[in-house]
Amino acid sequence: MRPSTIAIDGPAASGKSTIGYHLADCLGYLFLDTGVLYRAVTWVAQDRGIPVEAEDQITRLGEDVEIEVLPSAATDGRQNTVKVDGRDVTWEIRSPRVERDVSPVAAYPGVRHALTKRMREIACKGYVVMVGRDIGTVVIPDADLKLYVVASAGVRAQRRYMELREKGKDVSYEQVLAGIHQRDRIDSSRATAPLRAAADGITVDTTDLSVETMFAEVERLVNQYDAVKCEQGVRNESSRV
Ligand code: DC
């Protein structure tokens, strides 16, 4: 038996999306990087000139704006195609401007409530790999397999820096590292659904792992799923005694 719902959480640039996309591809599942929903709401707010402090207005956007997350058809490195009101914003939601405001937007309880509802509608159909910060703890706490992907801040900043340089962006490593620290702080300390590992999640530390080793490790965890479930069942049985 294979896990039907896989929840992957972790801080920015820990490798969680790379892992999630790979697993979804191997298993033939839907891949959803839920960060794009928070990014899309942030992008619309900026596009409409709504300041990031306007919590009520931004919450309404989270409830009403049409956001489509589609399997990627293009070959430009995207994992999903993201459309807002029919417009393709896949790359625009990755801009430094959106990056700057997305954590405060994602901290608004009303925005989280609205987007969590959308995520659950997708998750309940199964055969999905969902990636984010609170997927295993809040969005689908009954996910079949929960991974918590971590890496040192230095390594995460280096990865993000290389990605940005490859796209021709003029940023320094120090700027990227500062941004990573800032987002970690906001994502982990917010009152609603802060970033943390699920009690029954499996932590995967990718700091010293090559992409190949990382993939081999998570494939092993998926293949071991039956054994892990059995072991947890036995543990639950014994704790009931
Ligand atoms: O993973 P990302 O960098 O695209 O996420 C963008 C922001 O959204 C980041 O501040 C974390 C937040 N986020 C969240 O709070 N909960 C999720 N399930 C996914 C992302």
Tab-separated table of C-alpha atoms and ligand atoms in Angstrom:
chain	number	residue	atom	x	y	z
A	1	MET	CA	0.000	0.000	0.000
A	2	ARG	CA	1.196	3.530	-0.780
A	3	PRO	CA	0.475	6.736	1.116
A	4	SER	CA	-2.313	8.611	-0.715
A	5	THR	CA	-1.837	11.990	0.963
A	6	ILE	CA	1.710	13.165	1.572
A	7	ALA	CA	2.301	16.329	3.616
A	8	ILE	CA	5.710	18.005	3.386
A	9	ASP	CA	6.574	20.970	5.581
A	10	GLY	CA	9.737	22.907	6.295
A	11	PRO	CA	11.391	26.323	6.140
A	12	ALA	CA	12.199	28.242	2.946
A	13	ALA	CA	14.688	26.562	0.584
A	14	SER	CA	14.998	23.411	2.687
A	15	GLY	CA	14.423	21.258	-0.414
A	16	LYS	CA	10.787	20.445	0.390
A	17	SER	CA	9.394	21.505	-3.005
A	18	THR	CA	12.112	19.646	-4.896
A	19	ILE	CA	11.344	16.530	-2.851
A	20	GLY	CA	7.586	16.980	-3.172
A	21	TYR	CA	7.697	17.493	-6.918
A	22	HIS	CA	9.890	14.427	-7.347
A	23	LEU	CA	7.614	12.215	-5.242
A	24	ALA	CA	4.480	13.453	-7.036
A	25	ASP	CA	6.167	12.691	-10.354
A	26	CYS	CA	7.230	9.187	-9.267
A	27	LEU	CA	3.819	8.332	-7.850
A	28	GLY	CA	1.740	10.062	-10.551
A	29	TYR	CA	0.114	12.303	-7.907
A	30	LEU	CA	-0.965	15.921	-7.996
A	31	PHE	CA	1.714	18.283	-6.691
A	32	LEU	CA	0.674	21.414	-4.837
A	33	ASP	CA	3.163	23.874	-3.403
A	34	THR	CA	0.758	25.771	-1.129
A	35	GLY	CA	3.116	28.749	-0.751
A	36	VAL	CA	1.942	29.846	-4.210
A	37	LEU	CA	-1.538	30.567	-2.809
A	38	TYR	CA	-0.118	32.989	-0.208
A	39	ARG	CA	2.106	34.473	-2.891
A	40	ALA	CA	-0.839	34.892	-5.272
A	41	VAL	CA	-2.871	36.778	-2.638
A	42	THR	CA	0.151	38.984	-1.911
A	43	TRP	CA	0.615	39.658	-5.623
A	44	VAL	CA	-3.040	40.666	-6.122
A	45	ALA	CA	-2.891	43.003	-3.119
A	46	GLN	CA	0.184	44.717	-4.570
A	47	ASP	CA	-1.310	44.792	-8.060
A	48	ARG	CA	-4.400	46.565	-6.691
A	49	GLY	CA	-2.365	48.954	-4.571
A	50	ILE	CA	-3.593	47.500	-1.265
A	51	PRO	CA	-1.000	48.041	1.482
A	52	VAL	CA	0.258	44.979	3.332
A	53	GLU	CA	-1.096	46.394	6.607
A	54	ALA	CA	-4.710	46.331	5.310
A	55	GLU	CA	-5.603	43.008	6.947
A	56	ASP	CA	-9.365	43.139	6.259
A	57	GLN	CA	-8.968	43.953	2.578
A	58	ILE	CA	-6.292	41.299	2.130
A	59	THR	CA	-8.424	38.742	3.945
A	60	ARG	CA	-11.264	39.430	1.515
A	61	LEU	CA	-8.873	38.823	-1.370
A	62	GLY	CA	-7.966	35.456	0.187
A	63	GLU	CA	-11.663	34.584	0.242
A	64	ASP	CA	-12.704	35.894	-3.164
A	65	VAL	CA	-9.870	35.999	-5.674
A	66	GLU	CA	-9.892	33.276	-8.300
A	67	ILE	CA	-6.608	31.374	-8.042
A	68	GLU	CA	-5.892	28.376	-10.240
A	69	VAL	CA	-2.936	26.096	-9.596
A	70	LEU	CA	-2.484	23.851	-12.620
A	71	PRO	CA	-0.024	21.073	-13.445
A	72	SER	CA	2.864	22.680	-15.337
A	73	ALA	CA	2.607	22.520	-19.110
A	74	ALA	CA	5.575	24.826	-19.862
A	75	THR	CA	9.212	23.736	-19.893
A	76	ASP	CA	10.670	26.815	-18.185
A	77	GLY	CA	11.366	25.167	-14.837
A	78	ARG	CA	7.984	25.845	-13.235
A	79	GLN	CA	6.437	23.164	-11.006
A	80	ASN	CA	2.870	24.461	-11.299
A	81	THR	CA	1.235	27.137	-13.416
A	82	VAL	CA	-0.448	29.731	-11.215
A	83	LYS	CA	-3.234	31.914	-12.585
A	84	VAL	CA	-4.979	34.783	-10.865
A	85	ASP	CA	-8.254	35.838	-12.484
A	86	GLY	CA	-7.069	33.961	-15.574
A	87	ARG	CA	-3.689	35.724	-15.808
A	88	ASP	CA	-0.504	33.617	-15.610
A	89	VAL	CA	1.474	34.980	-12.644
A	90	THR	CA	3.735	31.942	-12.100
A	91	TRP	CA	6.947	33.964	-12.229
A	92	GLU	CA	5.629	37.282	-10.954
A	93	ILE	CA	4.738	35.698	-7.592
A	94	ARG	CA	8.445	34.823	-7.179
A	95	SER	CA	9.586	38.453	-7.393
A	96	PRO	CA	11.542	40.059	-4.491
A	97	ARG	CA	8.586	42.409	-4.010
A	98	VAL	CA	6.171	39.546	-3.342
A	99	GLU	CA	8.861	37.752	-1.317
A	100	ARG	CA	9.125	40.813	0.944
A	101	ASP	CA	5.403	40.960	1.826
A	102	VAL	CA	4.300	37.327	1.704
A	103	SER	CA	5.181	36.345	5.287
A	104	PRO	CA	3.090	39.124	6.892
A	105	VAL	CA	0.203	38.249	4.547
A	106	ALA	CA	0.525	34.561	5.479
A	107	ALA	CA	0.354	35.521	9.166
A	108	TYR	CA	-3.189	36.934	8.865
A	109	PRO	CA	-5.590	34.382	10.427
A	110	GLY	CA	-8.409	35.201	7.964
A	111	VAL	CA	-6.139	34.657	4.963
A	112	ARG	CA	-4.942	31.348	6.415
A	113	HIS	CA	-8.501	30.248	7.102
A	114	ALA	CA	-9.620	30.981	3.534
A	115	LEU	CA	-6.614	29.350	1.880
A	116	THR	CA	-6.621	26.324	4.200
A	117	LYS	CA	-10.210	25.673	3.111
A	118	ARG	CA	-9.119	25.688	-0.538
A	119	MET	CA	-6.227	23.334	0.226
A	120	ARG	CA	-8.459	20.856	2.045
A	121	GLU	CA	-10.858	20.709	-0.919
A	122	ILE	CA	-7.932	19.504	-3.012
A	123	ALA	CA	-6.452	17.207	-0.353
A	124	CYS	CA	-9.678	15.334	0.333
A	125	LYS	CA	-9.546	13.820	-3.170
A	126	GLY	CA	-6.267	12.052	-2.253
A	127	TYR	CA	-3.299	11.150	-4.465
A	128	VAL	CA	-1.658	14.415	-3.652
A	129	VAL	CA	1.693	15.693	-2.425
A	130	MET	CA	1.137	18.974	-0.624
A	131	VAL	CA	4.030	21.174	0.419
A	132	GLY	CA	4.009	24.100	2.867
A	133	ARG	CA	4.525	25.098	6.498
A	134	ASP	CA	1.447	23.709	8.268
A	135	ILE	CA	0.260	20.910	6.006
A	136	GLY	CA	0.935	18.036	8.411
A	137	THR	CA	-0.084	20.007	11.507
A	138	VAL	CA	-3.168	21.962	10.369
A	139	VAL	CA	-4.243	21.496	6.745
A	140	ILE	CA	-4.253	17.664	6.602
A	141	PRO	CA	-3.351	16.439	10.094
A	142	ASP	CA	-4.508	12.955	9.057
A	143	ALA	CA	-2.135	12.813	6.039
A	144	ASP	CA	-0.808	9.306	5.434
A	145	LEU	CA	2.836	10.354	5.383
A	146	LYS	CA	4.291	13.536	6.893
A	147	LEU	CA	7.793	14.739	6.192
A	148	TYR	CA	9.479	17.713	7.840
A	149	VAL	CA	12.358	18.865	5.655
A	150	VAL	CA	15.100	20.996	7.223
A	151	ALA	CA	18.570	22.315	6.337
A	152	SER	CA	20.926	24.842	7.919
A	153	ALA	CA	20.146	28.517	7.198
A	154	GLY	CA	23.540	28.913	5.471
A	155	VAL	CA	22.924	26.060	3.046
A	156	ARG	CA	19.363	27.242	2.347
A	157	ALA	CA	20.582	30.758	1.615
A	158	GLN	CA	23.273	29.393	-0.697
A	159	ARG	CA	20.685	27.363	-2.648
A	160	ARG	CA	18.300	30.311	-2.987
A	161	TYR	CA	21.215	32.607	-3.941
A	162	MET	CA	22.308	30.245	-6.742
A	163	GLU	CA	18.731	29.979	-8.044
A	164	LEU	CA	18.375	33.765	-8.148
A	165	ARG	CA	21.778	34.239	-9.812
A	166	GLU	CA	20.889	31.661	-12.449
A	167	LYS	CA	17.793	33.735	-13.204
A	168	GLY	CA	20.027	36.794	-13.605
A	169	LYS	CA	18.911	38.516	-10.380
A	170	ASP	CA	21.367	40.966	-8.843
A	171	VAL	CA	21.407	39.952	-5.167
A	172	SER	CA	24.145	39.228	-2.651
A	173	TYR	CA	24.413	36.090	-0.542
A	174	GLU	CA	24.144	38.250	2.602
A	175	GLN	CA	20.842	39.751	1.424
A	176	VAL	CA	19.438	36.309	0.719
A	177	LEU	CA	20.599	34.992	4.113
A	178	ALA	CA	19.007	37.954	5.900
A	179	GLY	CA	15.754	37.309	4.017
A	180	ILE	CA	15.831	33.617	4.998
A	181	HIS	CA	16.330	34.510	8.692
A	182	GLN	CA	13.541	37.048	8.567
A	183	ARG	CA	11.051	34.659	6.948
A	184	ASP	CA	11.982	31.856	9.361
A	185	ARG	CA	11.311	34.198	12.253
A	186	ILE	CA	7.913	35.347	10.971
A	187	ASP	CA	6.795	31.867	9.832
A	188	SER	CA	7.803	30.211	13.137
A	189	SER	CA	6.545	32.862	15.528
A	190	ARG	CA	3.136	33.744	14.088
A	191	ALA	CA	0.164	32.950	16.323
A	192	THR	CA	-1.827	30.972	13.732
A	193	ALA	CA	-0.390	27.732	12.346
A	194	PRO	CA	3.297	28.472	12.945
A	195	LEU	CA	5.944	26.460	11.171
A	196	ARG	CA	6.763	23.359	13.213
A	197	ALA	CA	7.150	19.628	12.765
A	198	ALA	CA	4.094	17.417	13.270
A	199	ALA	CA	4.500	15.126	16.280
A	200	ASP	CA	4.133	12.129	13.967
A	201	GLY	CA	6.244	13.592	11.132
A	202	ILE	CA	9.575	12.240	9.935
A	203	THR	CA	12.381	14.810	9.842
A	204	VAL	CA	14.663	14.781	6.793
A	205	ASP	CA	17.772	16.955	7.147
A	206	THR	CA	19.031	17.860	3.660
A	207	THR	CA	21.985	20.031	4.785
A	208	ASP	CA	24.645	17.593	3.591
A	209	LEU	CA	22.600	15.635	1.069
A	210	SER	CA	22.998	15.741	-2.689
A	211	VAL	CA	19.755	15.853	-4.662
A	212	GLU	CA	20.190	12.178	-5.593
A	213	THR	CA	20.681	11.086	-1.961
A	214	MET	CA	17.752	13.228	-0.889
A	215	PHE	CA	15.498	11.555	-3.476
A	216	ALA	CA	16.723	8.080	-2.520
A	217	GLU	CA	16.002	8.795	1.144
A	218	VAL	CA	12.417	9.976	0.585
A	219	GLU	CA	11.693	7.162	-1.866
A	220	ARG	CA	12.845	4.762	0.843
A	221	LEU	CA	10.436	6.396	3.303
A	222	VAL	CA	7.532	6.080	0.862
A	223	ASN	CA	8.371	2.437	0.134
A	224	GLN	CA	8.650	1.750	3.864
A	225	TYR	CA	5.247	3.330	4.459
A	226	ASP	CA	3.504	0.032	5.237
A	227	ALA	CA	6.167	-0.925	7.738
A	228	VAL	CA	6.077	2.523	9.400
A	229	LYS	CA	2.268	2.398	9.710
A	230	CYS	CA	2.431	-1.119	11.219
A	231	GLU	CA	5.045	-0.009	13.714
A	232	GLN	CA	2.937	3.043	14.695
A	233	GLY	CA	-0.124	0.795	15.037
A	234	VAL	CA	1.759	-1.495	17.420
A	235	ARG	CA	2.988	1.527	19.390
A	236	ASN	CA	-0.566	2.937	19.626
A	237	GLU	CA	-1.878	-0.449	20.737
A	238	SER	CA	0.716	-0.680	23.500
A	239	SER	CA	0.085	2.899	24.681
A	240	ARG	CA	-3.587	2.033	25.149
A	241	VAL	CA	-2.763	-0.742	27.661
B	1	DC	O1	7.126	28.244	0.482
B	1	DC	P1	7.047	29.698	0.025
B	1	DC	O2	8.332	30.439	0.186
B	1	DC	O3	6.524	29.830	-1.364
B	1	DC	O4	5.987	30.342	1.008
B	1	DC	C1	5.609	31.678	0.915
B	1	DC	C2	5.112	32.174	2.265
B	1	DC	O5	3.892	31.537	2.609
B	1	DC	C3	6.065	31.952	3.443
B	1	DC	O6	6.094	33.117	4.243
B	1	DC	C4	5.438	30.847	4.216
B	1	DC	C5	3.986	30.957	3.879
B	1	DC	N1	3.316	29.668	3.860
B	1	DC	C6	2.551	29.337	4.952
B	1	DC	O7	2.514	30.090	5.920
B	1	DC	N2	1.843	28.181	4.963
B	1	DC	C7	1.890	27.339	3.912
B	1	DC	N3	1.179	26.195	3.947
B	1	DC	C8	2.694	27.657	2.797
B	1	DC	C9	3.402	28.831	2.802
